[in-house]
Amino acid sequence: MNIPDAPLAVSLPFTGTWKVQNSPLRRVPSHGTHLLATTYAIDFVGVDDAGRTAPTVSWHTAFGTEPPELFFAFGRPILAPVPGQVVTVHDGEADHEARRSQLALVPYVLGQQGRLRQGAGAIAGNYVLIATPDGGAVVGVMHLRSGSIRVSAGQHVREGEQIGDCGNSGNSTQPHVHVQAMDRPDPWTARGVPLVFRSFGEKLVRGRTFIPRENMLPQEASTVLAP
């Protein structure tokens, strides 16, 4: 299958405010690799109105790990970015401790290759793959909360339908949602497909208000507001 000339337009898979990480506007491949079709993937971390990812900090924040339940993103509803047929569901990966501490991140990063050898689930966590109605692409939503997935393979979903909750499963340092598009359901053989989001508000890093955006990608470290 050929990569389309125009990016695939999808909806944001959530409501509320989220901070952008690993935007393809910053670099491509956005996650530093083409592996698992992550070429144009993008991450979103749930925040409150003050832009915080969690309500408190403690010595665990600086030196250790923290429970995923502490973070605003954890448990937020995650929605189907496109209508279509669910082609793959993977659940059963545990939601592990979150790591804001640089000290705690070092051993975690060193374990990356080991997780990769364990398979896609150890990287993507719990995830849902949805084939678009025309069969032209497959959209993946990753790092869902263990046991929260509400859909099954073969099921047809509506755009905006809840498919699970945000979690901290797989290769995730704190609760967030990862979105990517690819040209086939198997991430090991697929190629990444560029995507844009149909409609959202974006507050830039030094901005004070949300600017309406259509059929665009948000900037790295900006905050998006889903309609």
PDB file of C-alpha atoms in Angstrom:
ATOM      1  CA  MET A   1       0.000   0.000   0.000  1.00  0.00           C
ATOM      2  CA  ASN A   2       1.326   3.442  -0.894  1.00  0.00           C
ATOM      3  CA  ILE A   3       1.625   6.311   1.570  1.00  0.00           C
ATOM      4  CA  PRO A   4      -1.137   8.830   0.684  1.00  0.00           C
ATOM      5  CA  ASP A   5      -0.140  12.233  -0.656  1.00  0.00           C
ATOM      6  CA  ALA A   6      -2.437  14.023   1.786  1.00  0.00           C
ATOM      7  CA  PRO A   7      -2.315  13.396   5.545  1.00  0.00           C
ATOM      8  CA  LEU A   8      -5.123  11.384   7.101  1.00  0.00           C
ATOM      9  CA  ALA A   9      -7.589  13.649   8.944  1.00  0.00           C
ATOM     10  CA  VAL A  10      -8.657  12.278  12.345  1.00  0.00           C
ATOM     11  CA  SER A  11     -10.258  13.600  15.510  1.00  0.00           C
ATOM     12  CA  LEU A  12      -8.499  14.043  18.801  1.00  0.00           C
ATOM     13  CA  PRO A  13      -9.133  10.889  20.862  1.00  0.00           C
ATOM     14  CA  PHE A  14     -10.234  12.735  24.017  1.00  0.00           C
ATOM     15  CA  THR A  15     -11.968  15.763  25.471  1.00  0.00           C
ATOM     16  CA  GLY A  16     -10.451  18.434  27.691  1.00  0.00           C
ATOM     17  CA  THR A  17      -6.914  19.824  27.784  1.00  0.00           C
ATOM     18  CA  TRP A  18      -3.761  17.885  26.968  1.00  0.00           C
ATOM     19  CA  LYS A  19      -0.113  18.790  26.425  1.00  0.00           C
ATOM     20  CA  VAL A  20       1.608  17.781  23.177  1.00  0.00           C
ATOM     21  CA  GLN A  21       4.718  15.626  23.143  1.00  0.00           C
ATOM     22  CA  ASN A  22       6.695  14.163  20.235  1.00  0.00           C
ATOM     23  CA  SER A  23       4.903  16.210  17.595  1.00  0.00           C
ATOM     24  CA  PRO A  24       5.928  15.427  13.994  1.00  0.00           C
ATOM     25  CA  LEU A  25       6.197  19.197  13.543  1.00  0.00           C
ATOM     26  CA  ARG A  26       9.332  19.040  15.695  1.00  0.00           C
ATOM     27  CA  ARG A  27      10.971  16.152  13.842  1.00  0.00           C
ATOM     28  CA  VAL A  28      10.277  13.109  11.672  1.00  0.00           C
ATOM     29  CA  PRO A  29      10.412  10.361  12.747  1.00  0.00           C
ATOM     30  CA  SER A  30       8.677  11.912  15.721  1.00  0.00           C
ATOM     31  CA  HIS A  31       9.803   9.247  18.201  1.00  0.00           C
ATOM     32  CA  GLY A  32      13.298   8.960  16.761  1.00  0.00           C
ATOM     33  CA  THR A  33      12.570   5.746  14.873  1.00  0.00           C
ATOM     34  CA  HIS A  34      10.439   4.280  12.090  1.00  0.00           C
ATOM     35  CA  LEU A  35      10.066   1.060  14.091  1.00  0.00           C
ATOM     36  CA  LEU A  36       6.495  -0.130  14.683  1.00  0.00           C
ATOM     37  CA  ALA A  37       5.248   2.482  12.172  1.00  0.00           C
ATOM     38  CA  THR A  38       5.752   5.325  14.672  1.00  0.00           C
ATOM     39  CA  THR A  39       7.149   7.696  12.019  1.00  0.00           C
ATOM     40  CA  TYR A  40       4.363  10.291  12.397  1.00  0.00           C
ATOM     41  CA  ALA A  41       3.049   9.311  15.839  1.00  0.00           C
ATOM     42  CA  ILE A  42       2.143  11.954  18.412  1.00  0.00           C
ATOM     43  CA  ASP A  43       1.656  11.856  22.190  1.00  0.00           C
ATOM     44  CA  PHE A  44      -0.684  13.758  24.492  1.00  0.00           C
ATOM     45  CA  VAL A  45      -0.407  14.093  28.273  1.00  0.00           C
ATOM     46  CA  GLY A  46      -3.507  15.157  30.200  1.00  0.00           C
ATOM     47  CA  VAL A  47      -3.168  18.414  32.156  1.00  0.00           C
ATOM     48  CA  ASP A  48      -5.326  20.658  34.317  1.00  0.00           C
ATOM     49  CA  ASP A  49      -6.149  24.302  33.601  1.00  0.00           C
ATOM     50  CA  ALA A  50      -2.775  25.328  35.052  1.00  0.00           C
ATOM     51  CA  GLY A  51      -0.911  22.985  32.717  1.00  0.00           C
ATOM     52  CA  ARG A  52       0.076  20.539  35.460  1.00  0.00           C
ATOM     53  CA  THR A  53       0.189  16.793  34.780  1.00  0.00           C
ATOM     54  CA  ALA A  54      -0.394  15.949  38.456  1.00  0.00           C
ATOM     55  CA  PRO A  55      -1.765  17.901  41.439  1.00  0.00           C
ATOM     56  CA  THR A  56       1.253  17.450  43.718  1.00  0.00           C
ATOM     57  CA  VAL A  57       4.996  16.906  43.793  1.00  0.00           C
ATOM     58  CA  SER A  58       6.946  15.061  46.464  1.00  0.00           C
ATOM     59  CA  TRP A  59      10.338  13.488  47.054  1.00  0.00           C
ATOM     60  CA  HIS A  60       9.103  10.636  44.823  1.00  0.00           C
ATOM     61  CA  THR A  61       8.859  13.145  41.963  1.00  0.00           C
ATOM     62  CA  ALA A  62      12.554  13.964  42.275  1.00  0.00           C
ATOM     63  CA  PHE A  63      14.023  10.628  43.276  1.00  0.00           C
ATOM     64  CA  GLY A  64      11.599   7.755  42.682  1.00  0.00           C
ATOM     65  CA  THR A  65       8.419   6.583  41.049  1.00  0.00           C
ATOM     66  CA  GLU A  66       4.795   7.617  41.513  1.00  0.00           C
ATOM     67  CA  PRO A  67       1.465   5.787  41.189  1.00  0.00           C
ATOM     68  CA  PRO A  68      -0.220   6.346  37.818  1.00  0.00           C
ATOM     69  CA  GLU A  69      -3.476   7.211  39.596  1.00  0.00           C
ATOM     70  CA  LEU A  70      -1.851  10.453  40.777  1.00  0.00           C
ATOM     71  CA  PHE A  71      -1.864  11.903  37.250  1.00  0.00           C
ATOM     72  CA  PHE A  72      -4.732  13.820  35.689  1.00  0.00           C
ATOM     73  CA  ALA A  73      -4.607  11.767  32.481  1.00  0.00           C
ATOM     74  CA  PHE A  74      -5.032   8.402  34.162  1.00  0.00           C
ATOM     75  CA  GLY A  75      -8.530   7.028  33.648  1.00  0.00           C
ATOM     76  CA  ARG A  76      -9.708   9.802  31.306  1.00  0.00           C
ATOM     77  CA  PRO A  77     -11.968   8.482  28.523  1.00  0.00           C
ATOM     78  CA  ILE A  78     -10.211   7.757  25.228  1.00  0.00           C
ATOM     79  CA  LEU A  79     -12.284   8.009  22.055  1.00  0.00           C
ATOM     80  CA  ALA A  80     -12.098   6.534  18.566  1.00  0.00           C
ATOM     81  CA  PRO A  81     -10.264   9.051  16.329  1.00  0.00           C
ATOM     82  CA  VAL A  82     -11.967   7.648  13.216  1.00  0.00           C
ATOM     83  CA  PRO A  83     -15.003   5.547  12.368  1.00  0.00           C
ATOM     84  CA  GLY A  84     -14.261   2.066  11.106  1.00  0.00           C
ATOM     85  CA  GLN A  85     -13.696  -1.535  12.012  1.00  0.00           C
ATOM     86  CA  VAL A  86     -11.577  -2.586  14.967  1.00  0.00           C
ATOM     87  CA  VAL A  87      -8.903  -4.882  13.564  1.00  0.00           C
ATOM     88  CA  THR A  88      -6.789  -5.518  16.671  1.00  0.00           C
ATOM     89  CA  VAL A  89      -7.276  -5.218  20.420  1.00  0.00           C
ATOM     90  CA  HIS A  90      -4.501  -5.909  22.903  1.00  0.00           C
ATOM     91  CA  ASP A  91      -5.159  -5.803  26.643  1.00  0.00           C
ATOM     92  CA  GLY A  92      -3.595  -7.281  29.744  1.00  0.00           C
ATOM     93  CA  GLU A  93      -0.480  -5.120  30.042  1.00  0.00           C
ATOM     94  CA  ALA A  94      -0.083  -3.712  33.556  1.00  0.00           C
ATOM     95  CA  ASP A  95      -0.178   0.000  34.334  1.00  0.00           C
ATOM     96  CA  HIS A  96       3.223   0.538  35.882  1.00  0.00           C
ATOM     97  CA  GLU A  97       4.606   3.253  38.124  1.00  0.00           C
ATOM     98  CA  ALA A  98       5.150   6.688  36.558  1.00  0.00           C
ATOM     99  CA  ARG A  99       8.569   8.342  36.382  1.00  0.00           C
ATOM    100  CA  ARG A 100       9.059  12.095  36.460  1.00  0.00           C
ATOM    101  CA  SER A 101      12.422  11.658  38.169  1.00  0.00           C
ATOM    102  CA  GLN A 102      15.489  11.715  35.945  1.00  0.00           C
ATOM    103  CA  LEU A 103      17.097   9.230  38.339  1.00  0.00           C
ATOM    104  CA  ALA A 104      14.230   6.789  37.859  1.00  0.00           C
ATOM    105  CA  LEU A 105      14.253   7.325  34.092  1.00  0.00           C
ATOM    106  CA  VAL A 106      17.831   6.130  33.598  1.00  0.00           C
ATOM    107  CA  PRO A 107      17.267   2.417  34.368  1.00  0.00           C
ATOM    108  CA  TYR A 108      13.943   2.557  32.563  1.00  0.00           C
ATOM    109  CA  VAL A 109      15.552   3.842  29.368  1.00  0.00           C
ATOM    110  CA  LEU A 110      18.257   1.192  29.642  1.00  0.00           C
ATOM    111  CA  GLY A 111      15.528  -1.463  29.627  1.00  0.00           C
ATOM    112  CA  GLN A 112      14.101  -0.327  26.281  1.00  0.00           C
ATOM    113  CA  GLN A 113      15.711  -3.079  24.209  1.00  0.00           C
ATOM    114  CA  GLY A 114      14.477  -5.724  26.604  1.00  0.00           C
ATOM    115  CA  ARG A 115      10.911  -4.468  26.308  1.00  0.00           C
ATOM    116  CA  LEU A 116      11.178  -4.479  22.547  1.00  0.00           C
ATOM    117  CA  ARG A 117      12.171  -8.136  22.592  1.00  0.00           C
ATOM    118  CA  GLN A 118       9.004  -8.898  24.548  1.00  0.00           C
ATOM    119  CA  GLY A 119       6.814  -7.773  21.631  1.00  0.00           C
ATOM    120  CA  ALA A 120       4.616  -4.878  20.538  1.00  0.00           C
ATOM    121  CA  GLY A 121       2.517  -4.974  23.713  1.00  0.00           C
ATOM    122  CA  ALA A 122       5.531  -4.224  25.895  1.00  0.00           C
ATOM    123  CA  ILE A 123       6.047  -1.040  23.850  1.00  0.00           C
ATOM    124  CA  ALA A 124       2.496   0.017  22.902  1.00  0.00           C
ATOM    125  CA  GLY A 125       0.885  -1.279  26.074  1.00  0.00           C
ATOM    126  CA  ASN A 126      -2.826  -1.914  25.770  1.00  0.00           C
ATOM    127  CA  TYR A 127      -4.016  -0.663  22.396  1.00  0.00           C
ATOM    128  CA  VAL A 128      -6.758  -0.576  19.776  1.00  0.00           C
ATOM    129  CA  LEU A 129      -6.244  -0.496  15.994  1.00  0.00           C
ATOM    130  CA  ILE A 130      -9.075   0.791  13.792  1.00  0.00           C
ATOM    131  CA  ALA A 131      -9.187   0.438   9.990  1.00  0.00           C
ATOM    132  CA  THR A 132     -10.682   3.453   8.211  1.00  0.00           C
ATOM    133  CA  PRO A 133     -13.861   2.804   6.180  1.00  0.00           C
ATOM    134  CA  ASP A 134     -12.035   3.028   2.841  1.00  0.00           C
ATOM    135  CA  GLY A 135      -9.345   0.625   4.001  1.00  0.00           C
ATOM    136  CA  GLY A 136      -6.667   3.180   3.268  1.00  0.00           C
ATOM    137  CA  ALA A 137      -5.132   3.334   6.739  1.00  0.00           C
ATOM    138  CA  VAL A 138      -5.178   1.907  10.231  1.00  0.00           C
ATOM    139  CA  VAL A 139      -5.227   4.241  13.231  1.00  0.00           C
ATOM    140  CA  GLY A 140      -3.728   3.094  16.528  1.00  0.00           C
ATOM    141  CA  VAL A 141      -4.413   4.389  20.022  1.00  0.00           C
ATOM    142  CA  MET A 142      -1.887   3.147  22.583  1.00  0.00           C
ATOM    143  CA  HIS A 143      -1.045   2.998  26.333  1.00  0.00           C
ATOM    144  CA  LEU A 144      -4.632   2.381  27.477  1.00  0.00           C
ATOM    145  CA  ARG A 145      -5.476   1.471  31.061  1.00  0.00           C
ATOM    146  CA  SER A 146      -5.415  -2.238  31.779  1.00  0.00           C
ATOM    147  CA  GLY A 147      -8.888  -3.755  31.624  1.00  0.00           C
ATOM    148  CA  SER A 148     -10.529  -0.584  30.291  1.00  0.00           C
ATOM    149  CA  ILE A 149     -10.897  -1.454  26.594  1.00  0.00           C
ATOM    150  CA  ARG A 150     -14.578  -1.458  25.607  1.00  0.00           C
ATOM    151  CA  VAL A 151     -14.377  -2.756  22.030  1.00  0.00           C
ATOM    152  CA  SER A 152     -13.409  -6.019  20.387  1.00  0.00           C
ATOM    153  CA  ALA A 153     -11.862  -7.084  17.092  1.00  0.00           C
ATOM    154  CA  GLY A 154     -14.361  -7.020  14.230  1.00  0.00           C
ATOM    155  CA  GLN A 155     -16.571  -4.423  15.886  1.00  0.00           C
ATOM    156  CA  HIS A 156     -17.528  -1.282  13.989  1.00  0.00           C
ATOM    157  CA  VAL A 157     -17.060   1.921  15.990  1.00  0.00           C
ATOM    158  CA  ARG A 158     -18.244   5.468  15.539  1.00  0.00           C
ATOM    159  CA  GLU A 159     -15.864   8.394  15.589  1.00  0.00           C
ATOM    160  CA  GLY A 160     -15.892   9.773  19.120  1.00  0.00           C
ATOM    161  CA  GLU A 161     -17.098   6.507  20.684  1.00  0.00           C
ATOM    162  CA  GLN A 162     -15.265   5.626  23.898  1.00  0.00           C
ATOM    163  CA  ILE A 163     -12.885   2.735  23.319  1.00  0.00           C
ATOM    164  CA  GLY A 164     -11.071   2.719  26.680  1.00  0.00           C
ATOM    165  CA  ASP A 165      -9.344   4.837  29.297  1.00  0.00           C
ATOM    166  CA  CYS A 166      -5.970   6.531  29.357  1.00  0.00           C
ATOM    167  CA  GLY A 167      -3.395   4.423  31.139  1.00  0.00           C
ATOM    168  CA  ASN A 168       0.305   3.973  31.734  1.00  0.00           C
ATOM    169  CA  SER A 169       0.892   0.637  30.049  1.00  0.00           C
ATOM    170  CA  GLY A 170       3.768  -0.260  27.766  1.00  0.00           C
ATOM    171  CA  ASN A 171       6.678   2.073  27.094  1.00  0.00           C
ATOM    172  CA  SER A 172       5.271   5.014  29.023  1.00  0.00           C
ATOM    173  CA  THR A 173       6.913   7.208  31.651  1.00  0.00           C
ATOM    174  CA  GLN A 174       3.634   8.773  32.787  1.00  0.00           C
ATOM    175  CA  PRO A 175      -0.023   8.342  31.771  1.00  0.00           C
ATOM    176  CA  HIS A 176      -0.605   9.583  28.231  1.00  0.00           C
ATOM    177  CA  VAL A 177      -2.173   8.591  24.926  1.00  0.00           C
ATOM    178  CA  HIS A 178      -0.199   7.849  21.768  1.00  0.00           C
ATOM    179  CA  VAL A 179      -1.856   8.161  18.351  1.00  0.00           C
ATOM    180  CA  GLN A 180      -0.481   6.961  15.034  1.00  0.00           C
ATOM    181  CA  ALA A 181      -1.638   6.021  11.552  1.00  0.00           C
ATOM    182  CA  MET A 182      -0.117   3.294   9.395  1.00  0.00           C
ATOM    183  CA  ASP A 183      -0.686   1.573   6.088  1.00  0.00           C
ATOM    184  CA  ARG A 184      -1.567  -1.906   7.417  1.00  0.00           C
ATOM    185  CA  PRO A 185      -2.578  -3.586  10.697  1.00  0.00           C
ATOM    186  CA  ASP A 186       0.763  -5.263  11.460  1.00  0.00           C
ATOM    187  CA  PRO A 187       3.006  -2.619  13.090  1.00  0.00           C
ATOM    188  CA  TRP A 188       6.106  -4.730  12.466  1.00  0.00           C
ATOM    189  CA  THR A 189       5.684  -4.482   8.677  1.00  0.00           C
ATOM    190  CA  ALA A 190       3.617  -1.292   8.373  1.00  0.00           C
ATOM    191  CA  ARG A 191       4.823   2.151   7.384  1.00  0.00           C
ATOM    192  CA  GLY A 192       3.705   5.261   9.198  1.00  0.00           C
ATOM    193  CA  VAL A 193       1.079   7.502   7.579  1.00  0.00           C
ATOM    194  CA  PRO A 194       1.012  11.293   8.208  1.00  0.00           C
ATOM    195  CA  LEU A 195      -2.039  12.560  10.049  1.00  0.00           C
ATOM    196  CA  VAL A 196      -3.673  15.841  11.036  1.00  0.00           C
ATOM    197  CA  PHE A 197      -6.445  16.652  13.483  1.00  0.00           C
ATOM    198  CA  ARG A 198      -9.709  18.031  12.154  1.00  0.00           C
ATOM    199  CA  SER A 199     -10.490  20.606  14.815  1.00  0.00           C
ATOM    200  CA  PHE A 200      -8.937  21.754  18.084  1.00  0.00           C
ATOM    201  CA  GLY A 201      -7.866  24.772  20.071  1.00  0.00           C
ATOM    202  CA  GLU A 202      -4.144  25.285  20.566  1.00  0.00           C
ATOM    203  CA  LYS A 203      -2.384  27.385  23.188  1.00  0.00           C
ATOM    204  CA  LEU A 204       1.274  27.820  22.302  1.00  0.00           C
ATOM    205  CA  VAL A 205       4.036  27.518  24.894  1.00  0.00           C
ATOM    206  CA  ARG A 206       4.062  31.249  25.628  1.00  0.00           C
ATOM    207  CA  GLY A 207       0.469  31.828  24.596  1.00  0.00           C
ATOM    208  CA  ARG A 208      -2.428  32.856  26.817  1.00  0.00           C
ATOM    209  CA  THR A 209      -5.427  31.895  24.706  1.00  0.00           C
ATOM    210  CA  PHE A 210      -6.486  28.953  22.587  1.00  0.00           C
ATOM    211  CA  ILE A 211      -6.301  29.537  18.836  1.00  0.00           C
ATOM    212  CA  PRO A 212      -8.769  27.612  16.647  1.00  0.00           C
ATOM    213  CA  ARG A 213      -7.053  25.109  14.336  1.00  0.00           C
ATOM    214  CA  GLU A 214      -8.391  22.923  11.545  1.00  0.00           C
ATOM    215  CA  ASN A 215      -6.709  20.052   9.695  1.00  0.00           C
ATOM    216  CA  MET A 216      -3.365  20.702  11.321  1.00  0.00           C
ATOM    217  CA  LEU A 217      -0.891  19.235  13.769  1.00  0.00           C
ATOM    218  CA  PRO A 218      -0.217  20.995  17.083  1.00  0.00           C
ATOM    219  CA  GLN A 219       3.224  22.275  17.978  1.00  0.00           C
ATOM    220  CA  GLU A 220       5.550  20.514  20.397  1.00  0.00           C
ATOM    221  CA  ALA A 221       4.824  21.404  24.050  1.00  0.00           C
ATOM    222  CA  SER A 222       1.666  23.356  23.191  1.00  0.00           C
ATOM    223  CA  THR A 223      -1.628  22.651  24.946  1.00  0.00           C
ATOM    224  CA  VAL A 224      -4.619  21.460  22.961  1.00  0.00           C
ATOM    225  CA  LEU A 225      -8.281  21.727  23.815  1.00  0.00           C
ATOM    226  CA  ALA A 226     -10.579  19.197  22.185  1.00  0.00           C
ATOM    227  CA  PRO A 227     -13.941  20.517  21.004  1.00  0.00           C
TER     228      PRO A 227
END
